[in-house]
PDB file of C-alpha atoms in Angstrom:
ATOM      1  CA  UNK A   8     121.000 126.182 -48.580  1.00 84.00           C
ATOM      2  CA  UNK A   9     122.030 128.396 -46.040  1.00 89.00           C
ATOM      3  CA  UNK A  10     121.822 132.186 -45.403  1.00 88.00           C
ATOM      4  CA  UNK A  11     124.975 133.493 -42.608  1.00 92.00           C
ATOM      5  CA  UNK A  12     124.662 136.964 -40.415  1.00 96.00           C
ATOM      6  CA  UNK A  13     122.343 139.468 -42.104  1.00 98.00           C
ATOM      7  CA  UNK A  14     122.708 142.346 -39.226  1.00 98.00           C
ATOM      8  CA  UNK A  15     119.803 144.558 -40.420  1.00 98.00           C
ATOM      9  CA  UNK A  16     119.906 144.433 -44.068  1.00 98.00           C
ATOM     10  CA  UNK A  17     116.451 143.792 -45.976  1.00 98.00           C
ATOM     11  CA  UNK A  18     117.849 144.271 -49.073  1.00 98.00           C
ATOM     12  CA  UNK A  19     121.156 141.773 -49.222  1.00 98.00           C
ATOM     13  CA  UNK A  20     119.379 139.346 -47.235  1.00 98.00           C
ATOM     14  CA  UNK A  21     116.477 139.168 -50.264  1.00 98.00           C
ATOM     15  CA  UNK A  22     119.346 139.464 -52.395  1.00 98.00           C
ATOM     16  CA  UNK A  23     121.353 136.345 -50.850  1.00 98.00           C
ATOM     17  CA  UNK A  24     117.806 133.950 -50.461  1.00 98.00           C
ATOM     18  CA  UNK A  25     117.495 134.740 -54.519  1.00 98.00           C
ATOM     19  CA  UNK A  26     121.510 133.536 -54.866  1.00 96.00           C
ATOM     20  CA  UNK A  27     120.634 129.947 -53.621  1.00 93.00           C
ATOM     21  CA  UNK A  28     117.105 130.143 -55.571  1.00 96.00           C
ATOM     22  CA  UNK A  29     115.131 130.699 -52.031  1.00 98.00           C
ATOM     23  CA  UNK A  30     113.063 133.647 -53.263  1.00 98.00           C
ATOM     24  CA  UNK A  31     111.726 135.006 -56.260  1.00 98.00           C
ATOM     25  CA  UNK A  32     111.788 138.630 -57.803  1.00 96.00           C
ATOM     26  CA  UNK A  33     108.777 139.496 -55.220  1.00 97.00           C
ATOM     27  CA  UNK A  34     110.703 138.362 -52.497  1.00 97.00           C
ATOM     28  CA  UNK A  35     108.522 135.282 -51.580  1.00 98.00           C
ATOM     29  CA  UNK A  36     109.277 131.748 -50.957  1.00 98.00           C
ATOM     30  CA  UNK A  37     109.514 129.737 -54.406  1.00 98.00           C
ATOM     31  CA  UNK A  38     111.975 126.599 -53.590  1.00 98.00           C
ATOM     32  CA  UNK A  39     108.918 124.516 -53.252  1.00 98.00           C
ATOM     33  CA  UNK A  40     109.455 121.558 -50.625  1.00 98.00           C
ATOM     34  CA  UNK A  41     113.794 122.588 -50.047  1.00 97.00           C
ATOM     35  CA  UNK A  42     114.765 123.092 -47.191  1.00 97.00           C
ATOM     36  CA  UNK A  43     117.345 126.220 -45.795  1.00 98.00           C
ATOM     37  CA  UNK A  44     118.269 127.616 -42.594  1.00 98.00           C
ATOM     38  CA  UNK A  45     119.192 130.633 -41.560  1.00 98.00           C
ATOM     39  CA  UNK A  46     122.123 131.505 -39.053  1.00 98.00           C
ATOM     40  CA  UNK A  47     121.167 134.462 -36.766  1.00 98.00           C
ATOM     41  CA  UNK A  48     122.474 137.589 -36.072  1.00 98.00           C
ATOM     42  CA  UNK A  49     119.455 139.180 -37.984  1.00 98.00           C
ATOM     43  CA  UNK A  50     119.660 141.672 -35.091  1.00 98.00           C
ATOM     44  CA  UNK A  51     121.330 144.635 -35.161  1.00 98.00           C
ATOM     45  CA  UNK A  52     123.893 147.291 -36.851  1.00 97.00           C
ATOM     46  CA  UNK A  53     122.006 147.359 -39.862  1.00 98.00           C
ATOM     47  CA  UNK A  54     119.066 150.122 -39.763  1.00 97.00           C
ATOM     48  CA  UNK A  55     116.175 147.825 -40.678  1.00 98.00           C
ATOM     49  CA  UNK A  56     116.618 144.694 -37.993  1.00 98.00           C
ATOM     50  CA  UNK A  57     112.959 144.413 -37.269  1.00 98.00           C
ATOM     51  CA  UNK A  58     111.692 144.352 -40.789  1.00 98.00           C
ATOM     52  CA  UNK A  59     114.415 141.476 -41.598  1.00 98.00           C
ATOM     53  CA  UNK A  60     112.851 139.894 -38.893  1.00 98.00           C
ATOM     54  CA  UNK A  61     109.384 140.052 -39.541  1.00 98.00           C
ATOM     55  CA  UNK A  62     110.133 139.216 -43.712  1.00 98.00           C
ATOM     56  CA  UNK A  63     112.141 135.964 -42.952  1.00 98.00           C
ATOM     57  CA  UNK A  64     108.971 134.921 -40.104  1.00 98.00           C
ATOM     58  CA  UNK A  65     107.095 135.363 -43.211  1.00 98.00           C
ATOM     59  CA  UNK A  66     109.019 133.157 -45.637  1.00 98.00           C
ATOM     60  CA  UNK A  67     109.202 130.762 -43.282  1.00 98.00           C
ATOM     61  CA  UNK A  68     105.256 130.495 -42.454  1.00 98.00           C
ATOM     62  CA  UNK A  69     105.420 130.079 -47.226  1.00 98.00           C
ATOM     63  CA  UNK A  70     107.908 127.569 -47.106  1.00 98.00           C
ATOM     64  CA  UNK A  71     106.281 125.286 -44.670  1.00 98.00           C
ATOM     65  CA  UNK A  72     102.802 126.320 -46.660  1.00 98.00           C
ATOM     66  CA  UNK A  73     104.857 125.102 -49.525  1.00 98.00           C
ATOM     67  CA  UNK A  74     105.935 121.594 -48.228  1.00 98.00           C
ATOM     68  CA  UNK A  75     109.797 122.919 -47.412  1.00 98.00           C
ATOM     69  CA  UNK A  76     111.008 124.211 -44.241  1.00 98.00           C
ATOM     70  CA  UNK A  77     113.353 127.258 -43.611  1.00 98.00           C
ATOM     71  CA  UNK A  78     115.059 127.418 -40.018  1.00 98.00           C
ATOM     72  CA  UNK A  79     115.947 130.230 -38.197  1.00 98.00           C
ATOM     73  CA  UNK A  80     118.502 130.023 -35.455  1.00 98.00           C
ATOM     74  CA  UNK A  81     119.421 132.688 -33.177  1.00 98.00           C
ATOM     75  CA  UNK A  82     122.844 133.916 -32.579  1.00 98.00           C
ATOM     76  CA  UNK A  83     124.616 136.336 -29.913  1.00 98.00           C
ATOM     77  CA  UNK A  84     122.815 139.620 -31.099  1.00 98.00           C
ATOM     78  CA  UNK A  85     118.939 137.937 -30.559  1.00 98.00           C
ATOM     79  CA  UNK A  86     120.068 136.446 -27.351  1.00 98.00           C
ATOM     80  CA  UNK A  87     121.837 139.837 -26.406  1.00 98.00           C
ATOM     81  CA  UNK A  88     118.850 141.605 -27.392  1.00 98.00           C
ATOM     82  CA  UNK A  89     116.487 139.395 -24.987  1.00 98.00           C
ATOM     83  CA  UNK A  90     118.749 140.562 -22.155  1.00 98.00           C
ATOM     84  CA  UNK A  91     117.992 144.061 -22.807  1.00 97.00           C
ATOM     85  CA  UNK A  92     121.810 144.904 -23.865  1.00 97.00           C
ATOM     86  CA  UNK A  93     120.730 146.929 -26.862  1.00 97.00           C
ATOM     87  CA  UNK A  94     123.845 148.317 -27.690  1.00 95.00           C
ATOM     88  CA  UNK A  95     124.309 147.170 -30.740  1.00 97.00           C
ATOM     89  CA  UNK A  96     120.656 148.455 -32.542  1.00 98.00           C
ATOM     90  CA  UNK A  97     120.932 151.136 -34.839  1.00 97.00           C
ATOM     91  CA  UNK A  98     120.526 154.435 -33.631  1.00 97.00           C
ATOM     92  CA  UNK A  99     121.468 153.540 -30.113  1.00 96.00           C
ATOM     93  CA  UNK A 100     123.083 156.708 -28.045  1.00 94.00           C
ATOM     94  CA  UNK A 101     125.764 155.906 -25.435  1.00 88.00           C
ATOM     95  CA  UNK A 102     126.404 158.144 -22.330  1.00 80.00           C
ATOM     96  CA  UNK A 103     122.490 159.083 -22.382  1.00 80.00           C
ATOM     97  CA  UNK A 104     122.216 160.448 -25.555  1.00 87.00           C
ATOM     98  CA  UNK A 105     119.459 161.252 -28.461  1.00 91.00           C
ATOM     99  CA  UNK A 106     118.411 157.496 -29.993  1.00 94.00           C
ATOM    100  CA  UNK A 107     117.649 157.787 -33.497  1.00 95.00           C
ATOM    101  CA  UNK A 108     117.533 155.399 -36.361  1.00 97.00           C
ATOM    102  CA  UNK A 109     115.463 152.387 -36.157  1.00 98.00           C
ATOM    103  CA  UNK A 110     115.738 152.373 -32.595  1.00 98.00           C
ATOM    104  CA  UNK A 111     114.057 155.700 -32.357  1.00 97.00           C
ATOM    105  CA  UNK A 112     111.794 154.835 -35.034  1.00 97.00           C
ATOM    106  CA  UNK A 113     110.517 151.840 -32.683  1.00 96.00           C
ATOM    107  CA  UNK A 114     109.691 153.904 -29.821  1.00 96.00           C
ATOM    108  CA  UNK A 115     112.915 154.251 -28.350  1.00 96.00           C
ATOM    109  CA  UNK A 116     114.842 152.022 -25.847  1.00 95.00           C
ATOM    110  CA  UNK A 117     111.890 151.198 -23.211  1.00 96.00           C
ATOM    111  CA  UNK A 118     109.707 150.162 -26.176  1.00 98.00           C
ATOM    112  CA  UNK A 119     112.429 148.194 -27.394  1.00 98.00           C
ATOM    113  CA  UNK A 120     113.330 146.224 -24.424  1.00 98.00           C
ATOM    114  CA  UNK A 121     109.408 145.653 -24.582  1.00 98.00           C
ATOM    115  CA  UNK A 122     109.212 144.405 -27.245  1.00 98.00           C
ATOM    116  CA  UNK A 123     112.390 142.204 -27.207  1.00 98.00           C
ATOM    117  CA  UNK A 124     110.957 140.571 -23.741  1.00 98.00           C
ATOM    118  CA  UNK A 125     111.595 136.669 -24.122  1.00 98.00           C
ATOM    119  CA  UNK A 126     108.755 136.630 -21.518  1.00 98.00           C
ATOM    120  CA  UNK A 127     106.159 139.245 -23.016  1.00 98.00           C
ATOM    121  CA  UNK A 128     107.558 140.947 -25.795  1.00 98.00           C
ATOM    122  CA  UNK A 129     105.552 140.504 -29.251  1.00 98.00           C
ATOM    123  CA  UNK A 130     109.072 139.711 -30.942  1.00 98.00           C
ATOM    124  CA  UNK A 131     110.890 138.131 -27.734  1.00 98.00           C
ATOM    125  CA  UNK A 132     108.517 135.420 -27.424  1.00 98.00           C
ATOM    126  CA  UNK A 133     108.775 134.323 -30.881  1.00 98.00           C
ATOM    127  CA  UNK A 134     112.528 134.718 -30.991  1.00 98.00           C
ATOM    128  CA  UNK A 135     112.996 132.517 -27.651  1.00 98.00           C
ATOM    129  CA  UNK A 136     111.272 129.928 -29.428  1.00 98.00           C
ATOM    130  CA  UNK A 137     113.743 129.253 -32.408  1.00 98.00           C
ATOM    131  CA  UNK A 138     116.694 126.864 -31.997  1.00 98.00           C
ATOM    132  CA  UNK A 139     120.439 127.540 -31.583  1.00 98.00           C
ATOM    133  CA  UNK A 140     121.226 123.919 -32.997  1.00 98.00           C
ATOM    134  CA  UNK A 141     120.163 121.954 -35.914  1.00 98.00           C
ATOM    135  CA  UNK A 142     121.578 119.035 -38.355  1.00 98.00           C
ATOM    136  CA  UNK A 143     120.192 118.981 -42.031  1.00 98.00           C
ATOM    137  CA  UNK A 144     121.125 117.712 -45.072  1.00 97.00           C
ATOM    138  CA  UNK A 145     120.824 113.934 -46.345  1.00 97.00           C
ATOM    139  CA  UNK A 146     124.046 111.450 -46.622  1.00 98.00           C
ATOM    140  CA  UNK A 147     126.834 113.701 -46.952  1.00 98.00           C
ATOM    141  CA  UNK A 148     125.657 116.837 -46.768  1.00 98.00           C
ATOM    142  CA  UNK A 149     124.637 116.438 -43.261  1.00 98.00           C
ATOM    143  CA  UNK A 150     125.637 119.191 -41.637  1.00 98.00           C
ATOM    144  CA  UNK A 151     125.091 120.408 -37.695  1.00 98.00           C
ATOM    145  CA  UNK A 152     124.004 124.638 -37.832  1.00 98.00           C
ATOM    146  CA  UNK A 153     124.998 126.557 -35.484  1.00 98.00           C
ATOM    147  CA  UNK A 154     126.290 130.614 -34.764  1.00 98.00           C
ATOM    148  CA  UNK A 155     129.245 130.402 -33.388  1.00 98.00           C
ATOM    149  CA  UNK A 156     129.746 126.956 -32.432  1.00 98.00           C
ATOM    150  CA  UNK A 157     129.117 123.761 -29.736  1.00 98.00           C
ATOM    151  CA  UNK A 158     131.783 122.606 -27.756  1.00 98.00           C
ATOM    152  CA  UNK A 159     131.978 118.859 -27.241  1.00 98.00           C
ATOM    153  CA  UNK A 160     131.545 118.747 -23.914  1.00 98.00           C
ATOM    154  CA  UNK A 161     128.306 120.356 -24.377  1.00 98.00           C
ATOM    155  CA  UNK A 162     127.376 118.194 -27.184  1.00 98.00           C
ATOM    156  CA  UNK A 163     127.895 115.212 -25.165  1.00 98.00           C
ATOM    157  CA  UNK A 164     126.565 116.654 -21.923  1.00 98.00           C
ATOM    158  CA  UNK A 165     123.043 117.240 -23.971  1.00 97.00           C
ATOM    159  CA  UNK A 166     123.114 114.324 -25.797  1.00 95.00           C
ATOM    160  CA  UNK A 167     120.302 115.828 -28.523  1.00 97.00           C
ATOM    161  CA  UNK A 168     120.363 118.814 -30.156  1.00 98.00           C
ATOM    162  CA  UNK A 169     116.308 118.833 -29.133  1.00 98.00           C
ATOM    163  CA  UNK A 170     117.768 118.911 -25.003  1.00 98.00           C
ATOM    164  CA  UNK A 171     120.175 121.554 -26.099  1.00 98.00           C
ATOM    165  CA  UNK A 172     117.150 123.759 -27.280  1.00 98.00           C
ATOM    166  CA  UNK A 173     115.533 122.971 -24.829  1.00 98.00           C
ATOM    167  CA  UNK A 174     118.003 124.228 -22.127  1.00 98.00           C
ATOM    168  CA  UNK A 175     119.157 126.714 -24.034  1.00 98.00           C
ATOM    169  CA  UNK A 176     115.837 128.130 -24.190  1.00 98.00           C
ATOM    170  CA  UNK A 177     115.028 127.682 -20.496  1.00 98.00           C
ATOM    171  CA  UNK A 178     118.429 129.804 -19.588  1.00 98.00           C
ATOM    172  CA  UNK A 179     117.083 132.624 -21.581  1.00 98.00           C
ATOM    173  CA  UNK A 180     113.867 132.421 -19.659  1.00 98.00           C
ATOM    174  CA  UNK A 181     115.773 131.823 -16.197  1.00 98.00           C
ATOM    175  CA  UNK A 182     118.271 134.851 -17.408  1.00 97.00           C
ATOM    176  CA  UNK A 183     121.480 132.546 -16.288  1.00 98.00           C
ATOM    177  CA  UNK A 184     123.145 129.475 -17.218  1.00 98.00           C
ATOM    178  CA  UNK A 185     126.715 127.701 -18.755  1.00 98.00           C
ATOM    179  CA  UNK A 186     124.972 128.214 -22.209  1.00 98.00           C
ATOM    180  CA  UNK A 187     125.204 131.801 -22.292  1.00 98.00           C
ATOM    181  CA  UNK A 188     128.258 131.778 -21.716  1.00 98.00           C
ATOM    182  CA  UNK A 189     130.235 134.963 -23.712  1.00 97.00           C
ATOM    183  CA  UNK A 190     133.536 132.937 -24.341  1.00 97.00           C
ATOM    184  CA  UNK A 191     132.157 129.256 -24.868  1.00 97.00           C
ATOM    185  CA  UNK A 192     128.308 129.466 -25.156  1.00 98.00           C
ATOM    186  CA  UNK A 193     127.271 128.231 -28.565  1.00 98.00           C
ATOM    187  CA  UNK A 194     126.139 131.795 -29.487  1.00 98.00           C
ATOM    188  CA  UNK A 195     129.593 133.388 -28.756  1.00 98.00           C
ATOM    189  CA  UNK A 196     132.618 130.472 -29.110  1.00 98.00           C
ATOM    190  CA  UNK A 197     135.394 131.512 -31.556  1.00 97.00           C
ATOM    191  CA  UNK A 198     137.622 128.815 -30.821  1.00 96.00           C
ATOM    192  CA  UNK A 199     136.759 127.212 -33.969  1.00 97.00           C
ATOM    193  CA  UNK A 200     137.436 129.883 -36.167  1.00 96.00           C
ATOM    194  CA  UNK A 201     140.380 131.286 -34.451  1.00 94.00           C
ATOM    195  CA  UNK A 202     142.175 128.285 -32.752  1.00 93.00           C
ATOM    196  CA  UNK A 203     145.209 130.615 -31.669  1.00 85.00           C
ATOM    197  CA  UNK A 204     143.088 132.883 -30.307  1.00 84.00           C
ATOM    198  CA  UNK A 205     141.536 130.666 -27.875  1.00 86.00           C
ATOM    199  CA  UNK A 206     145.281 128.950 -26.886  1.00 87.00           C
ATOM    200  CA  UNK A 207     144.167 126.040 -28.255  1.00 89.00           C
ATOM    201  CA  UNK A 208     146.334 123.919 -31.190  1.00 92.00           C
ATOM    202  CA  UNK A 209     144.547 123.660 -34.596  1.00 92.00           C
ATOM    203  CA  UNK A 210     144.667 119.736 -34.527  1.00 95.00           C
ATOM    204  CA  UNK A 211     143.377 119.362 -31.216  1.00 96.00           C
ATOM    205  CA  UNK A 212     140.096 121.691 -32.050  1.00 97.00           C
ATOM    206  CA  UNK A 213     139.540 120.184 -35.671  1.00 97.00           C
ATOM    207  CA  UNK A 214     139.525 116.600 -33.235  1.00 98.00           C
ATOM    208  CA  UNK A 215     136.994 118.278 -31.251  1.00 98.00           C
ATOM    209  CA  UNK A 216     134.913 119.673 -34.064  1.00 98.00           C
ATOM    210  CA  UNK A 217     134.916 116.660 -35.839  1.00 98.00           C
ATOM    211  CA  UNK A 218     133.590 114.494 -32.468  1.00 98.00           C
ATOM    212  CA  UNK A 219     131.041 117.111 -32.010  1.00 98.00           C
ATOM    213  CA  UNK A 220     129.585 116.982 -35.239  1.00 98.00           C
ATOM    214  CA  UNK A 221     129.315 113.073 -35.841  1.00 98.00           C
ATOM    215  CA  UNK A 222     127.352 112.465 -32.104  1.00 98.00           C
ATOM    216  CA  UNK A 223     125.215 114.481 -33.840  1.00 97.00           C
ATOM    217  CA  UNK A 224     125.297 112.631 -37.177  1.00 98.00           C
ATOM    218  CA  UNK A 225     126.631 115.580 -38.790  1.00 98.00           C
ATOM    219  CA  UNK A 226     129.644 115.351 -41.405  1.00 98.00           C
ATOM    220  CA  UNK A 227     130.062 119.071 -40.530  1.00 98.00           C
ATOM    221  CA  UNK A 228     130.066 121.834 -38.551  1.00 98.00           C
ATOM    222  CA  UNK A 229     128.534 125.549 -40.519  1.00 98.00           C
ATOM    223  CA  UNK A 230     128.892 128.182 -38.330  1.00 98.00           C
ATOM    224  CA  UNK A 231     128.934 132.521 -39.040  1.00 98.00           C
ATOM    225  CA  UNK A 232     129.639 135.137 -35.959  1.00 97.00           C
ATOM    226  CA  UNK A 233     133.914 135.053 -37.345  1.00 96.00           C
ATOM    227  CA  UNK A 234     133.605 137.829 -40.058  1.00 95.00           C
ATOM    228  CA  UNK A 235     136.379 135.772 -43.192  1.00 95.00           C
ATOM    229  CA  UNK A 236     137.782 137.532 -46.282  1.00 94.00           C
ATOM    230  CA  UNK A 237     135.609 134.545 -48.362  1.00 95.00           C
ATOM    231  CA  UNK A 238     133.035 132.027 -46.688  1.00 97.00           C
ATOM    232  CA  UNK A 239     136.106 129.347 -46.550  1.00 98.00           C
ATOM    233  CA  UNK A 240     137.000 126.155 -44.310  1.00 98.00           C
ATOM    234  CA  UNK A 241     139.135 124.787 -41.707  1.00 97.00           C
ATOM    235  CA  UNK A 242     139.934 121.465 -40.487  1.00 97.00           C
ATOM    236  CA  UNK A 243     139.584 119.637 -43.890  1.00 97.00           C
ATOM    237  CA  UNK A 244     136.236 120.827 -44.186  1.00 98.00           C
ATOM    238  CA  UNK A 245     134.596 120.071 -40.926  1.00 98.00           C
ATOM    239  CA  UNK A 246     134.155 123.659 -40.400  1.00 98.00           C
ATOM    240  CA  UNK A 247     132.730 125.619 -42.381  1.00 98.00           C
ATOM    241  CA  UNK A 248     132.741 129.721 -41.725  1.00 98.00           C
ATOM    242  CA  UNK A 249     129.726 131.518 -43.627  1.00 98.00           C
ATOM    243  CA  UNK A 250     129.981 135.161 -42.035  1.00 97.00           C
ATOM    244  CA  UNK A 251     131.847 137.329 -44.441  1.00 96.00           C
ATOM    245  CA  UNK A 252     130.069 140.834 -43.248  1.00 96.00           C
ATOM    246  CA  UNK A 253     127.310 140.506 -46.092  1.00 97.00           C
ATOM    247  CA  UNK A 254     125.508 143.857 -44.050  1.00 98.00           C
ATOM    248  CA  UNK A 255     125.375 146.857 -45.639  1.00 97.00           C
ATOM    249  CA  UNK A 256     126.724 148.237 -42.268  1.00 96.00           C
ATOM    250  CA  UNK A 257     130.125 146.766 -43.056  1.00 95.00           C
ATOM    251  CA  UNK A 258     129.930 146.998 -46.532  1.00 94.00           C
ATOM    252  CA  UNK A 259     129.772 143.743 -47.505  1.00 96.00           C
ATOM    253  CA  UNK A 260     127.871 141.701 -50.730  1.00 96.00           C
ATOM    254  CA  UNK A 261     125.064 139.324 -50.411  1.00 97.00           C
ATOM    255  CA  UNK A 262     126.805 135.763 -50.269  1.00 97.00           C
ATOM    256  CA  UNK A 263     125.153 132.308 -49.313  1.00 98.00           C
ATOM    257  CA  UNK A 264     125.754 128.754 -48.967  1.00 98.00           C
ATOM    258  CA  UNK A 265     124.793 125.641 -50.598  1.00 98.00           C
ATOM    259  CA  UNK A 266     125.309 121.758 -50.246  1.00 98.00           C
ATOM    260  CA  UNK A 267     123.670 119.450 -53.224  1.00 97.00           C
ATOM    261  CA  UNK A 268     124.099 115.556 -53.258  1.00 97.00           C
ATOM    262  CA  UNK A 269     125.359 114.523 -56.848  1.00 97.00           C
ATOM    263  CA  UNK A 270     126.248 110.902 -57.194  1.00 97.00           C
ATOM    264  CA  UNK A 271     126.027 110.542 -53.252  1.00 97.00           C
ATOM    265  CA  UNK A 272     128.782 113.108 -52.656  1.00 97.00           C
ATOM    266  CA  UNK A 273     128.642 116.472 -51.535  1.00 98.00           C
ATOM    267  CA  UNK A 274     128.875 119.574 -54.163  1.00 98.00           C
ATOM    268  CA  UNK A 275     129.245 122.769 -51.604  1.00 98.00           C
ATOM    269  CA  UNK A 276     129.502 125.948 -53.086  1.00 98.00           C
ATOM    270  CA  UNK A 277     129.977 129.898 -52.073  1.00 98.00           C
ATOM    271  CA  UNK A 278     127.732 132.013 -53.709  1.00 98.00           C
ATOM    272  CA  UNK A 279     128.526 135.827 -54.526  1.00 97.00           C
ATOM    273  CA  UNK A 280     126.387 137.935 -56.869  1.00 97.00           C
ATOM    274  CA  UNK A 281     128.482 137.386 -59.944  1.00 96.00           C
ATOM    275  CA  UNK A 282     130.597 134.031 -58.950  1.00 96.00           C
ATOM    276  CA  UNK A 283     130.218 131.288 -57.030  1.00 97.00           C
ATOM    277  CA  UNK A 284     133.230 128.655 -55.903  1.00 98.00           C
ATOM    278  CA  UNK A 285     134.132 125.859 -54.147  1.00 98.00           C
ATOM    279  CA  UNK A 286     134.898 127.753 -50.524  1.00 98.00           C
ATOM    280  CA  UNK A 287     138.556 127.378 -50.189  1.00 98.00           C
ATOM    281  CA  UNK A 288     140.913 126.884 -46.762  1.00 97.00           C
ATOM    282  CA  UNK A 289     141.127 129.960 -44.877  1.00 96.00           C
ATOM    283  CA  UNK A 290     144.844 130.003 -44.406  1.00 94.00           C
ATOM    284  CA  UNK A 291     146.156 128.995 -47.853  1.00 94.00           C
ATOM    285  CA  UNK A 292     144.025 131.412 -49.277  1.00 94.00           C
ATOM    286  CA  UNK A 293     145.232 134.222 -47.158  1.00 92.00           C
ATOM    287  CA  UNK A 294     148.633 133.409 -47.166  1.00 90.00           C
ATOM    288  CA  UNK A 295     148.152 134.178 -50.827  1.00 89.00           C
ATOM    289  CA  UNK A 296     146.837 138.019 -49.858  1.00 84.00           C
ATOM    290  CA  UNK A 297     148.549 141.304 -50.263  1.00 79.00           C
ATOM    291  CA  UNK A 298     149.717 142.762 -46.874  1.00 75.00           C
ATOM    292  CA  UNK A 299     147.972 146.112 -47.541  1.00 71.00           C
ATOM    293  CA  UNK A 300     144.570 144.696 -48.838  1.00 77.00           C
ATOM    294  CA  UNK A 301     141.483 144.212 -45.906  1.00 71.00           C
ATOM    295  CA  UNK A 302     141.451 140.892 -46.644  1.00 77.00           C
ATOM    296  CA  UNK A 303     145.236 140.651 -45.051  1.00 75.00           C
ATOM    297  CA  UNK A 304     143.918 142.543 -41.927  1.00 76.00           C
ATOM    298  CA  UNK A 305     140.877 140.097 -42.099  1.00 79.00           C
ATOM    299  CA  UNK A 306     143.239 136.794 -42.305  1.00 87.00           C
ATOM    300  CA  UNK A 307     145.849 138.099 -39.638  1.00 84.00           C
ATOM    301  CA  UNK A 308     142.599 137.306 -36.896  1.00 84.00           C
ATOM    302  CA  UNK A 309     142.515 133.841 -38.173  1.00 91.00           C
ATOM    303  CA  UNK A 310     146.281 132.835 -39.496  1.00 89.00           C
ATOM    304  CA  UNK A 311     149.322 132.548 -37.371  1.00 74.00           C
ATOM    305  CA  UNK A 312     151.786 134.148 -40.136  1.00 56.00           C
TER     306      UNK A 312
END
């Protein structure tokens, strides 16, 4: 099971852990020995970033209590966070101005930036510490994890998601490095959602997601940080794009993602609050919406019409 981009919100991201039977009504861990991970961008917009934080440390410590393990990965807004770059956080003032929100409710921006410290910061050091990559799932719902996505040449540069971490990590520390990259680092690449975008042909990055995924013996590639209509697919499948703006600070509806084994094949499933569905392709599906409905303004970022 997986949870995408929960920016800030307490309440949907409870809401989406009880969708794919995470959590119970008290909002602790009751799947027992499953396991789930978590996508980052917990981090910002939203006016209760910390809490999330802190809540989903604390499921984590119960599932492992529990005999299951829930991963959390970082995305752009943790790692833009640990640079001090703040301003995304709620309440943040540009040109000088008076913080409020959670930001001011921390402390304000130097007690932020404290805090957020990979080096010394109560919550930087822990966050520094959790992956950017990882494969789960058994047989063929193997799947490789990440926010935005890993290029092959990465990948295969690596070799293991463990040395990818492990740079990764080190770059943080070091403050530089080809992984934080804002167009291709795996925190920030949109290639794979928006092929066009990047000037790239559709075949030749579903080739490239598809390579990158089986050297690391994934049959997939999940991925959030591209904000879709629906959580949908491209590339037959290989990629799979969770992030459909479940914050309250877009306005979005707790949603989550599931793969069960039945039979030896995989069953995926999208789950909303009152459906759930097979996700469906991107494009077809949007070639299917009305011009003057946000999901048409959504799909024209993703679609070449």
């Amino acid at each position: 099971a997986m949870a995408p981009d929960l920016h800030g919100d307490l309440v949907h991201t409870l809401e989406a852990l009880r969708l794919c039977g995470l959590v119970d009504e008290h909002g602790h861990w009751s799947a027992g020995s499953r396991r789930a991970v978590q996508l980052g961008d917990v981090l910002d917009r939203g006016n209760a970033s910390i809490a999330t934080l802190e809540k989903l440390w604390e499921l984590r410590d119960e599932a492992a209590a529990a005999g299951g393990e829930f991963t959390l990965l970082i995305g752009n807004h943790e790692l833009m966070n640990m640079q001090g770059r703040l301003f995304y956080v709620h309440g943040y003032a540009r040109r000088g101005g008076q913080h409020s929100g959670e930001l001011a409710r921390i402390g304000g921006e130097v007690v932020w930036r404290q805090r957020l410290d990979p080096h010394t910061g109560d919550i930087g050091r822990r966050l520094v510490d959790q992956p950017a990559v990882v494969v789960r799932g058994e047989g063929e719902c193997r799947t490789m994890f990440v926010h935005a996505g890993v290029r092959f040449r990465d990948a295969e540069k690596y070799k293991t998601v463990e040395a990818l971490n492990r740079a990764l990590r080190e770059q943080i520390l070091q403050g530089s490095g080809e992984l934080l990259d804002s167009r291709e680092g795996p925190l920030w690449w949109r290639g794979y959602a928006r092929p066009h975008g990047s000037g790239a042909r559709e075949s030749d990055i579903c080739k490239e997601i598809k390579s990158t995924a089986e050297l690391y013996g994934a049959r997939r590639m999940a991925v959030g940080h591209n904000i879709v209509p629906w959580i949908s697919t491209r590339c037959a499948g290989t990629l799979q794009m969770l992030d459909v703006g479940m914050s309250s600070a877009y306005g979005g509806q707790p949603t989550a993602w599931r793969c069960d084994l039945i039979g030896g094949e995989a069953r995926i499933r999208a789950l909303y609050p009152v459906h759930e569905e097979a996700p469906p392709e991107l494009c077809s599906r949007c070639s299917l919406a009305s011009p003057l409905s946000r999901d048409w303004s959504e799909c024209r970022d993703y679609c070449q019409r």
